[in-house]
Amino acid sequence: MTRAQIFEFYRRLAEADPAPETELAWTNPYTLLVAVALSAQATDAGVNKATRALFERVDSPAAMLALGEEGLKAHIKTIGLFNTKAKNVIAAARILVEQHGGVVPRDRAALEALPGVGRKTANVVLNIAFGEETIAVDTHIFRVANRTGLAPGKDVRAVEDRLVRVTPAPFRAHAHHWLILHGRYVCKARRPECWRCPVADLCRFKPKTPAPPAAG
């Protein structure tokens, strides 16, 4: 896409949803960190269901350590890979207490040093909790960036780097949310809903998916 087309792409997404937010439930930077770590290979809705009671009881690394690994497992056993995730969350809580005074650091390297926290999770926390202009590339964003021609790349890091370069300044803070929501609800993996897409005329995907036949 040209610079003008990229600006228009984001402008339309912004017009449709001026203040997009994550669909994960969280109350502070620590609960956000936990929720994002638990969301790997799981749906936001599934994570929210599992953490509803958990976050009423636990909202800090110290409280997580007090709950313990087995206690945490009881809350998140409906989430995929819950054994590994529980182990990582407890280990991360211990590091946060011992090395960061129980506070989630506003620092990429420190975040990525936590067990179970990779670049994508760090980007989400930096963006949502601290307002950093980061873009966390998940499967939805990777698909949208490549399919539309917005920021094609062979892997998630290549797509992230290109998105950071081409996203106009007014849209950087919310770019992550607009793209993930567009991929989740419109530019779907198996059957993109091109007939109701606000950026269909800017998109490089062909052939466009036609609207389903009217019922009745």
Short mmCIF file of C-alpha atoms in Angstrom, two decimals:
data_model
loop_
_atom_site.label_atom_id
_atom_site.label_comp_id
_atom_site.label_asym_id
_atom_site.label_seq_id
_atom_site.Cartn_x
_atom_site.Cartn_y
_atom_site.Cartn_z
CA MET A 1 0.00 0.00 0.00
CA THR A 2 1.04 3.60 -0.52
CA ARG A 3 1.46 5.94 2.45
CA ALA A 4 -1.83 7.61 1.58
CA GLN A 5 -3.63 4.26 1.42
CA ILE A 6 -2.15 3.18 4.77
CA PHE A 7 -3.32 6.42 6.38
CA GLU A 8 -6.81 5.91 4.95
CA PHE A 9 -6.80 2.25 6.08
CA TYR A 10 -6.24 3.25 9.69
CA ARG A 11 -8.49 6.30 9.46
CA ARG A 12 -11.45 4.11 8.55
CA LEU A 13 -10.75 1.59 11.31
CA ALA A 14 -10.44 4.48 13.77
CA GLU A 15 -13.67 6.04 12.57
CA ALA A 16 -15.52 2.76 13.16
CA ASP A 17 -14.01 2.24 16.63
CA PRO A 18 -12.42 5.44 18.02
CA ALA A 19 -11.30 3.99 21.37
CA PRO A 20 -10.60 0.26 20.98
CA GLU A 21 -9.71 -1.80 24.05
CA THR A 22 -8.41 -5.27 24.76
CA GLU A 23 -11.08 -7.92 25.31
CA LEU A 24 -9.08 -9.42 28.18
CA ALA A 25 -10.34 -8.50 31.64
CA TRP A 26 -7.74 -6.83 33.88
CA THR A 27 -7.56 -4.41 36.79
CA ASN A 28 -3.90 -3.35 36.99
CA PRO A 29 -0.61 -4.01 35.14
CA TYR A 30 -0.03 -7.24 37.06
CA THR A 31 -3.42 -8.80 36.30
CA LEU A 32 -2.97 -7.72 32.67
CA LEU A 33 0.41 -9.45 32.54
CA VAL A 34 -1.11 -12.65 33.94
CA ALA A 35 -4.11 -12.52 31.61
CA VAL A 36 -1.95 -12.03 28.51
CA ALA A 37 0.40 -14.85 29.56
CA LEU A 38 -2.59 -17.15 30.04
CA SER A 39 -4.10 -16.18 26.67
CA ALA A 40 -1.45 -17.96 24.58
CA GLN A 41 -3.26 -20.59 22.49
CA ALA A 42 -6.51 -19.74 24.29
CA THR A 43 -9.43 -17.39 23.64
CA ASP A 44 -9.87 -14.14 25.52
CA ALA A 45 -13.35 -15.26 26.54
CA GLY A 46 -11.96 -18.49 28.00
CA VAL A 47 -9.26 -16.61 29.91
CA ASN A 48 -11.77 -14.09 31.27
CA LYS A 49 -14.00 -16.89 32.53
CA ALA A 50 -11.08 -18.51 34.33
CA THR A 51 -9.67 -15.31 35.82
CA ARG A 52 -12.92 -13.75 37.03
CA ALA A 53 -12.71 -15.36 40.46
CA LEU A 54 -8.90 -15.44 40.43
CA PHE A 55 -8.52 -11.67 40.09
CA GLU A 56 -11.03 -11.06 42.89
CA ARG A 57 -8.54 -12.83 45.15
CA VAL A 58 -5.20 -12.11 43.47
CA ASP A 59 -4.09 -8.70 42.18
CA SER A 60 -0.38 -8.67 42.98
CA PRO A 61 2.67 -10.94 42.68
CA ALA A 62 2.74 -11.40 46.47
CA ALA A 63 -0.89 -12.52 46.49
CA MET A 64 -0.13 -14.92 43.64
CA LEU A 65 2.72 -16.48 45.61
CA ALA A 66 0.42 -16.82 48.62
CA LEU A 67 -2.13 -18.62 46.42
CA GLY A 68 0.55 -21.02 45.20
CA GLU A 69 0.87 -23.13 42.08
CA GLU A 70 -1.79 -25.69 43.00
CA GLY A 71 -4.22 -22.95 43.99
CA LEU A 72 -3.63 -21.21 40.69
CA LYS A 73 -4.16 -24.44 38.75
CA ALA A 74 -7.57 -24.83 40.35
CA HIS A 75 -8.60 -21.48 38.84
CA ILE A 76 -7.11 -21.92 35.35
CA LYS A 77 -7.58 -25.65 34.70
CA THR A 78 -10.02 -24.91 31.86
CA ILE A 79 -7.28 -23.09 29.92
CA GLY A 80 -5.00 -24.98 27.56
CA LEU A 81 -1.48 -25.75 28.82
CA PHE A 82 -2.57 -24.71 32.32
CA ASN A 83 0.13 -26.75 34.10
CA THR A 84 2.98 -25.00 32.28
CA LYS A 85 1.28 -21.63 32.53
CA ALA A 86 0.75 -22.00 36.27
CA LYS A 87 4.41 -22.85 36.78
CA ASN A 88 5.48 -19.81 34.73
CA VAL A 89 3.07 -17.40 36.45
CA ILE A 90 4.30 -18.43 39.90
CA ALA A 91 7.96 -18.20 38.82
CA ALA A 92 7.34 -14.77 37.32
CA ALA A 93 5.58 -13.60 40.49
CA ARG A 94 8.61 -14.63 42.53
CA ILE A 95 10.95 -12.64 40.27
CA LEU A 96 8.67 -9.60 40.42
CA VAL A 97 8.67 -9.71 44.23
CA GLU A 98 12.39 -10.40 44.63
CA GLN A 99 13.79 -8.18 41.86
CA HIS A 100 11.17 -5.50 41.15
CA GLY A 101 9.52 -4.78 44.48
CA GLY A 102 6.31 -6.47 43.38
CA VAL A 103 5.83 -3.97 40.53
CA VAL A 104 5.50 -4.82 36.85
CA PRO A 105 8.45 -3.08 35.15
CA ARG A 106 7.94 -0.65 32.29
CA ASP A 107 10.91 -2.16 30.50
CA ARG A 108 10.92 -4.62 27.61
CA ALA A 109 14.05 -6.51 28.63
CA ALA A 110 12.85 -6.94 32.20
CA LEU A 111 9.44 -8.13 31.01
CA GLU A 112 10.89 -10.60 28.51
CA ALA A 113 13.13 -12.00 31.26
CA LEU A 114 10.04 -13.24 33.11
CA PRO A 115 9.09 -16.92 32.63
CA GLY A 116 6.32 -17.32 30.08
CA VAL A 117 6.66 -13.76 28.78
CA GLY A 118 7.84 -13.34 25.20
CA ARG A 119 8.03 -10.33 22.92
CA LYS A 120 4.34 -10.41 22.07
CA THR A 121 3.22 -10.45 25.71
CA ALA A 122 5.69 -7.70 26.58
CA ASN A 123 4.37 -5.58 23.71
CA VAL A 124 0.77 -5.99 24.89
CA VAL A 125 1.63 -4.99 28.46
CA LEU A 126 3.73 -2.02 27.35
CA ASN A 127 0.94 -0.83 25.05
CA ILE A 128 -2.11 -1.33 27.25
CA ALA A 129 -0.75 -0.77 30.75
CA PHE A 130 1.85 1.88 30.00
CA GLY A 131 0.70 3.54 26.78
CA GLU A 132 3.78 2.63 24.75
CA GLU A 133 3.32 2.65 20.96
CA THR A 134 4.08 -1.05 20.53
CA ILE A 135 2.40 -3.51 18.19
CA ALA A 136 2.03 -7.10 19.34
CA VAL A 137 1.73 -9.35 16.30
CA ASP A 138 -0.47 -12.39 16.89
CA THR A 139 -2.00 -14.70 14.29
CA HIS A 140 -4.78 -12.21 13.51
CA ILE A 141 -2.46 -9.26 12.94
CA PHE A 142 0.00 -11.40 10.97
CA ARG A 143 -2.84 -12.48 8.68
CA VAL A 144 -4.30 -8.98 8.23
CA ALA A 145 -0.91 -7.40 7.55
CA ASN A 146 -0.04 -9.97 4.88
CA ARG A 147 -3.45 -10.50 3.32
CA THR A 148 -4.27 -6.82 2.90
CA GLY A 149 -0.79 -5.75 1.85
CA LEU A 150 -0.58 -3.33 4.78
CA ALA A 151 2.73 -4.71 6.07
CA PRO A 152 3.68 -8.05 4.51
CA GLY A 153 6.43 -10.10 6.14
CA LYS A 154 7.60 -13.69 6.31
CA ASP A 155 7.43 -13.94 10.11
CA VAL A 156 5.89 -12.10 13.05
CA ARG A 157 8.97 -10.01 13.78
CA ALA A 158 9.23 -8.88 10.16
CA VAL A 159 5.56 -7.87 10.22
CA GLU A 160 5.98 -6.08 13.55
CA ASP A 161 8.99 -4.12 12.34
CA ARG A 162 7.22 -3.11 9.15
CA LEU A 163 4.03 -2.09 10.96
CA VAL A 164 6.08 0.09 13.31
CA ARG A 165 7.68 1.75 10.28
CA VAL A 166 4.56 2.34 8.18
CA THR A 167 1.88 3.11 10.80
CA PRO A 168 1.24 6.87 10.83
CA ALA A 169 1.88 8.62 14.15
CA PRO A 170 -1.78 9.45 14.95
CA PHE A 171 -2.68 5.75 14.86
CA ARG A 172 0.28 4.09 16.60
CA ALA A 173 -1.18 3.95 20.09
CA HIS A 174 -4.25 1.94 19.02
CA ALA A 175 -2.94 0.15 15.90
CA HIS A 176 -2.55 -3.13 17.76
CA HIS A 177 -6.21 -3.17 18.82
CA TRP A 178 -7.66 -2.08 15.49
CA LEU A 179 -5.76 -4.76 13.60
CA ILE A 180 -6.46 -7.60 16.03
CA LEU A 181 -10.17 -6.80 16.22
CA HIS A 182 -10.37 -6.47 12.44
CA GLY A 183 -8.75 -9.89 12.07
CA ARG A 184 -10.91 -11.47 14.74
CA TYR A 185 -14.28 -10.24 13.50
CA VAL A 186 -14.00 -9.22 9.83
CA CYS A 187 -10.80 -10.44 8.13
CA LYS A 188 -11.29 -13.98 9.44
CA ALA A 189 -8.89 -16.80 8.64
CA ARG A 190 -11.08 -19.17 6.65
CA ARG A 191 -13.65 -16.82 5.20
CA PRO A 192 -12.90 -13.09 5.38
CA GLU A 193 -16.11 -11.06 5.40
CA CYS A 194 -15.07 -8.76 2.58
CA TRP A 195 -18.63 -7.68 1.83
CA ARG A 196 -18.78 -5.73 5.11
CA CYS A 197 -15.14 -4.68 5.36
CA PRO A 198 -14.55 -0.92 5.64
CA VAL A 199 -11.17 -1.15 3.89
CA ALA A 200 -12.01 -3.69 1.17
CA ASP A 201 -11.18 -1.29 -1.67
CA LEU A 202 -7.68 -0.72 -0.23
CA CYS A 203 -6.99 -4.39 0.37
CA ARG A 204 -4.84 -6.52 -1.95
CA PHE A 205 -6.74 -9.76 -1.22
CA LYS A 206 -8.35 -11.33 -4.29
CA PRO A 207 -10.85 -12.60 -5.02
CA LYS A 208 -13.00 -10.78 -2.48
CA THR A 209 -15.40 -13.02 -0.56
CA PRO A 210 -18.99 -12.37 -1.72
CA ALA A 211 -21.81 -11.84 0.72
CA PRO A 212 -23.73 -14.95 1.73
CA PRO A 213 -27.10 -15.44 0.02
CA ALA A 214 -30.02 -13.81 1.77
CA ALA A 215 -32.02 -16.13 3.99
CA GLY A 216 -35.42 -17.23 2.78
#
